[in-house]
XYZ file of N, CA and C in Angstrom:
423
model
N 0.811 -1.175 0.011
C -0.042 0.002 -0.001
C 0.881 1.242 0.003
N 0.556 2.159 -0.816
C 1.301 3.422 -0.970
C 0.452 4.567 -0.577
N 0.962 5.475 0.202
C 0.213 6.658 0.689
C 1.010 7.875 0.273
N 0.361 8.761 -0.462
C 0.919 9.989 -0.827
C 0.692 11.012 0.320
N 1.579 11.084 1.235
C 1.469 11.885 2.462
C 1.320 13.375 2.139
N 0.271 14.032 2.566
C 0.063 15.465 2.408
C 0.276 16.263 3.591
N 0.242 15.610 4.796
C 0.422 16.305 6.034
C 0.995 15.282 6.996
N 1.902 15.782 7.827
C 2.508 14.948 8.859
C 2.608 15.764 10.131
N 2.340 15.145 11.272
C 2.462 15.813 12.551
C 3.205 14.957 13.519
N 3.469 15.522 14.690
C 4.236 14.796 15.663
C 3.780 15.135 17.077
N 3.763 14.213 17.921
C 3.451 14.447 19.343
C 4.346 13.537 20.195
N 4.702 14.037 21.346
C 5.534 13.345 22.256
C 4.863 13.133 23.569
N 4.851 11.901 24.090
C 4.342 11.666 25.405
C 5.488 11.260 26.357
N 5.318 11.714 27.575
C 6.331 11.341 28.618
C 5.509 10.824 29.828
N 6.061 9.945 30.503
C 5.440 9.395 31.747
C 4.272 8.409 31.512
N 4.025 7.984 30.274
C 3.010 7.006 29.958
C 1.620 7.539 30.293
N 0.779 6.674 30.799
C -0.647 7.048 31.071
C -0.832 8.030 32.189
N 0.176 8.277 32.952
C 0.075 9.292 34.023
C 1.092 10.435 33.806
N 1.344 10.726 32.564
C 2.305 11.793 32.208
C 1.673 12.908 31.444
N 2.313 13.331 30.363
C 1.881 14.392 29.529
C 2.054 14.044 28.088
N 1.359 14.744 27.247
C 1.536 14.620 25.800
C 1.445 16.022 25.196
N 2.222 16.213 24.191
C 2.337 17.584 23.592
C 2.645 17.404 22.114
N 1.932 18.240 21.282
C 2.234 18.178 19.843
C 3.468 19.021 19.568
N 4.084 18.758 18.462
C 5.300 19.437 18.092
C 5.144 20.953 18.093
N 3.955 21.417 17.593
C 3.755 22.816 17.494
C 3.164 23.485 18.728
N 2.945 22.671 19.761
C 2.412 23.171 21.073
C 0.956 23.403 21.099
N 0.223 23.232 20.021
C -1.218 23.473 20.004
C -2.002 22.527 20.869
N -1.441 21.321 21.039
C -2.010 20.273 21.892
C -1.009 20.030 23.039
N -1.489 20.222 24.227
C -0.683 19.958 25.400
C -1.592 19.440 26.536
N -1.542 18.198 26.848
C -2.460 17.609 27.826
C -1.744 16.853 28.899
N -2.373 16.842 30.125
C -1.928 16.021 31.165
C -2.721 14.684 30.970
N -2.102 13.618 31.294
C -2.689 12.318 31.188
C -2.868 11.646 32.465
N -4.021 10.973 32.662
C -4.379 10.237 33.874
C -4.949 8.886 33.537
N -4.481 7.913 34.224
C -4.987 6.561 33.968
C -6.315 6.349 34.666
N -7.327 5.859 33.956
C -8.659 5.724 34.523
C -8.684 4.662 35.672
N -9.560 4.919 36.636
C -9.675 3.936 37.782
C -10.003 2.549 37.233
N -10.800 2.494 36.167
C -11.233 1.189 35.622
C -10.044 0.388 35.147
N -8.941 1.011 34.874
C -7.715 0.314 34.415
C -6.699 0.259 35.528
N -7.112 0.508 36.812
C -6.239 0.427 37.904
C -5.516 1.685 38.257
N -5.853 2.740 37.533
C -5.164 4.074 37.810
C -5.863 4.886 38.922
N -5.298 6.032 39.122
C -5.844 6.863 40.172
C -7.007 7.805 39.677
N -7.268 7.744 38.422
C -8.294 8.663 37.866
C -7.568 9.982 37.572
N -7.975 11.010 38.190
C -7.234 12.260 38.054
C -7.931 13.160 37.016
N -7.283 14.376 36.893
C -7.907 15.400 35.999
C -7.497 15.291 34.588
N -6.520 14.486 34.232
C -5.997 14.392 32.913
C -6.888 13.566 32.010
N -6.534 13.645 30.730
C -7.249 12.835 29.724
C -6.492 11.516 29.580
N -6.940 10.693 28.652
C -6.239 9.441 28.380
C -6.240 9.111 26.931
N -5.405 8.192 26.532
C -5.277 7.852 25.060
C -6.617 7.474 24.415
N -7.465 6.840 25.203
C -8.760 6.427 24.560
C -9.647 7.658 24.296
N -9.633 8.622 25.152
C -10.400 9.832 24.894
C -9.853 10.589 23.717
N -8.531 10.646 23.619
C -7.931 11.304 22.473
C -8.238 10.594 21.170
N -8.211 9.289 21.221
C -8.516 8.490 20.016
C -10.032 8.717 19.592
N -10.929 8.737 20.627
C -12.353 8.947 20.366
C -12.572 10.282 19.719
N -11.937 11.302 20.283
C -12.114 12.693 19.724
C -11.556 12.778 18.294
N -10.432 12.162 18.017
C -9.781 12.201 16.759
C -10.637 11.434 15.686
N -11.084 10.287 16.067
C -11.898 9.435 15.182
C -13.211 10.179 14.829
N -13.894 10.759 15.866
C -15.139 11.450 15.619
C -14.942 12.570 14.657
N -13.928 13.418 14.856
C -13.677 14.524 14.021
C -13.345 14.130 12.601
N -12.441 13.127 12.540
C -12.043 12.627 11.204
C -13.227 12.108 10.416
N -14.119 11.359 11.137
C -15.279 10.722 10.437
C -16.162 11.816 9.864
N -16.314 12.982 10.515
C -17.107 14.080 9.974
C -16.507 14.555 8.735
N -15.150 14.667 8.693
C -14.465 15.072 7.406
C -14.757 14.075 6.350
N -14.747 12.776 6.648
C -15.021 11.745 5.657
C -16.512 11.831 5.188
N -17.403 12.144 6.092
C -18.844 12.294 5.669
C -18.937 13.446 4.664
N -18.207 14.481 4.829
C -18.239 15.692 3.919
C -17.697 15.254 2.553
N -16.635 14.556 2.520
C -16.073 14.027 1.237
C -17.094 13.154 0.618
N -17.695 12.192 1.431
C -18.697 11.288 0.870
C -19.887 12.038 0.305
N -20.317 13.134 1.050
C -21.453 13.920 0.559
C -21.094 14.542 -0.787
N -19.910 14.990 -1.012
C -19.554 15.594 -2.281
C -19.586 14.466 -3.430
N -19.090 13.311 -3.100
C -19.091 12.243 -4.077
C -20.471 11.773 -4.388
N -21.332 11.726 -3.397
C -22.658 11.167 -3.615
C -23.735 12.253 -3.939
N -23.252 13.515 -3.952
C -24.061 14.666 -4.208
C -25.253 14.726 -3.139
N -24.869 14.511 -1.877
C -25.752 14.633 -0.819
C -25.292 15.726 0.174
N -26.150 16.569 0.584
C -25.756 17.702 1.484
C -25.623 17.191 2.916
N -24.388 17.285 3.457
C -24.210 16.995 4.904
C -24.669 18.161 5.721
N -25.591 17.933 6.680
C -26.105 18.989 7.450
C -24.984 19.740 8.301
N -25.125 21.040 8.458
C -24.162 21.830 9.203
C -24.042 21.353 10.657
N -25.104 20.788 11.219
C -25.089 20.325 12.590
C -24.820 18.841 12.732
N -24.121 18.210 11.745
C -23.716 16.867 11.823
C -22.876 16.660 13.072
N -23.060 15.476 13.716
C -22.192 15.196 14.858
C -21.894 13.692 14.851
N -20.777 13.407 15.402
C -20.350 11.958 15.561
C -19.906 11.808 17.007
N -20.490 10.850 17.693
C -20.074 10.475 19.052
C -19.342 9.161 19.002
N -18.099 9.245 19.325
C -17.248 7.988 19.306
C -17.046 7.461 20.721
N -17.380 6.183 20.908
C -17.205 5.559 22.168
C -16.086 4.541 21.958
N -14.973 4.634 22.724
C -13.812 3.750 22.615
C -13.758 2.978 23.892
N -13.547 1.668 23.745
C -13.389 0.779 24.885
C -11.987 0.162 24.843
N -11.499 -0.227 26.014
C -10.187 -0.867 26.086
C -10.302 -1.982 27.146
N -9.652 -3.077 26.881
C -9.642 -4.212 27.788
C -8.748 -5.362 27.289
N -8.587 -6.303 28.158
C -7.733 -7.494 27.803
C -8.355 -8.291 26.695
N -7.453 -8.782 25.789
C -7.835 -9.600 24.669
C -7.730 -11.065 25.086
N -8.564 -11.906 24.518
C -8.543 -13.338 24.823
C -7.208 -13.969 24.394
N -6.588 -13.303 23.356
C -5.327 -13.797 22.799
C -4.138 -13.279 23.560
N -4.387 -12.431 24.566
C -3.273 -11.774 25.297
C -3.161 -10.340 24.941
N -2.566 -9.586 25.830
C -2.390 -8.146 25.617
C -3.752 -7.423 25.747
N -3.792 -6.202 25.256
C -4.965 -5.392 25.340
C -5.475 -5.061 23.926
N -6.754 -4.759 23.806
C -7.328 -4.286 22.540
C -8.287 -3.211 22.776
N -8.734 -2.573 21.739
C -9.721 -1.484 21.791
C -10.888 -1.805 20.845
N -12.043 -1.177 21.192
C -13.235 -1.235 20.317
C -13.572 0.225 20.085
N -14.399 0.429 19.068
C -14.890 1.759 18.752
C -16.318 1.672 18.216
N -17.135 2.502 18.669
C -18.527 2.637 18.175
C -18.825 4.083 17.871
N -19.247 4.267 16.623
C -19.530 5.645 16.198
C -21.063 5.787 15.994
N -21.586 6.816 16.697
C -22.999 7.143 16.547
C -23.093 8.466 15.754
N -23.653 8.363 14.571
C -23.665 9.567 13.566
C -25.042 10.209 13.572
N -25.049 11.466 13.769
C -26.322 12.232 13.740
C -26.289 13.128 12.446
N -27.159 12.847 11.601
C -27.297 13.652 10.291
C -28.699 14.202 10.244
N -29.030 15.221 11.073
C -30.383 15.702 11.173
C -30.910 16.267 9.792
N -32.167 15.846 9.528
C -32.824 16.299 8.311
C -32.612 15.444 7.114
N -31.713 14.487 7.197
C -31.536 13.621 6.073
C -32.431 12.365 6.119
N -32.896 11.921 4.984
C -33.642 10.685 4.988
C -32.744 9.533 5.426
N -33.303 8.582 6.107
C -32.492 7.501 6.717
C -31.668 6.827 5.653
N -32.263 6.524 4.502
C -31.534 5.835 3.446
C -30.248 6.639 2.973
N -30.444 7.921 2.791
C -29.343 8.808 2.398
C -28.284 8.856 3.426
N -28.734 8.946 4.684
C -27.809 9.047 5.835
C -26.959 7.780 5.917
N -27.599 6.629 5.670
C -26.871 5.360 5.750
C -25.851 5.235 4.588
N -26.222 5.783 3.421
C -25.283 5.785 2.290
C -24.062 6.620 2.620
N -24.320 7.772 3.241
C -23.130 8.642 3.639
C -22.277 7.907 4.691
N -22.886 7.299 5.662
C -22.110 6.636 6.723
C -21.269 5.508 6.069
N -21.894 4.676 5.219
C -21.165 3.562 4.572
C -20.010 4.050 3.751
N -20.254 5.104 3.037
C -19.198 5.670 2.138
C -18.065 6.264 3.014
N -18.464 7.072 4.024
C -17.506 7.679 4.925
C -16.608 6.622 5.568
N -17.132 5.462 5.955
C -16.385 4.432 6.596
C -15.301 3.856 5.661
N -15.541 3.989 4.367
C -14.537 3.541 3.359
C -13.452 4.590 3.192
N -13.824 5.879 3.399
C -12.924 7.037 3.164
C -12.106 7.398 4.341
N -12.661 7.329 5.546
C -11.976 7.773 6.748
C -10.685 7.075 7.054
N -9.603 7.887 7.301
C -8.308 7.269 7.574
C -8.332 6.461 8.847
N -9.088 6.893 9.839
C -9.185 6.096 11.103
C -9.886 4.766 10.841
N -10.945 4.767 10.053
C -11.640 3.548 9.713
C -10.701 2.585 8.883
N -9.922 3.163 7.973
C -8.984 2.365 7.232
C -7.874 1.820 8.056
N -7.454 2.590 9.101
C -6.353 2.112 9.914
C -6.831 1.009 10.879
N -8.090 1.076 11.281
C -8.618 0.114 12.248
C -9.163 -1.122 11.580
N -9.523 -1.042 10.294
C -10.231 -2.134 9.600
C -9.427 -3.442 9.752
N -10.103 -4.463 10.239
C -9.487 -5.789 10.456
C -8.757 -5.954 11.771
N -8.558 -4.838 12.476
C -7.828 -4.835 13.741
C -8.688 -4.459 14.966
N -9.677 -3.618 14.719
C -10.538 -3.050 15.798
C -12.028 -3.247 15.378
N -12.776 -3.816 16.280
C -14.237 -3.878 16.055
C -14.792 -2.468 16.070
N -15.369 -2.063 14.945
C -15.959 -0.714 14.847
C -17.451 -0.907 14.544
N -18.279 -0.356 15.412
C -19.722 -0.310 15.214
C -20.155 1.054 14.668
N -21.101 1.020 13.727
C -21.597 2.274 13.177
C -23.115 2.307 13.365
N -23.607 3.413 13.874
C -25.043 3.525 14.058
C -25.482 4.970 13.690
N -26.752 5.028 13.256
C -27.313 6.346 12.936
C -28.177 6.782 14.094
N -27.924 7.943 14.559
C -28.636 8.503 15.736
C -30.024 8.890 15.385
């Protein structure tokens, strides 16, 4: 597989799940806290799963817009995607993640909305990166 890279970014984490993460340009700088459900103290910081959920949700909206152009369907201005990311032990060992995307496309007929979601799932870089590795559920709100 060949990718014609148009944009590249960089972030550095220190301290693991209870440390910090910062993008190269400084626009993203977060404290990290391990969730109690994973044996951590909780805390005020975010965690990798929240960051992944936010990134996937935002990226999927971008893919919906591209799909809308291709299918000649208008994506509503108030489109939203809620991504729920889960983490836990895998039966094969190690840990794995799951992702469920709930897509709200107010004002669109259900059939058109489903066409957009299906097309976006083929376009979205997060969907392509997770395909075959992460269980991803898609639903229309």
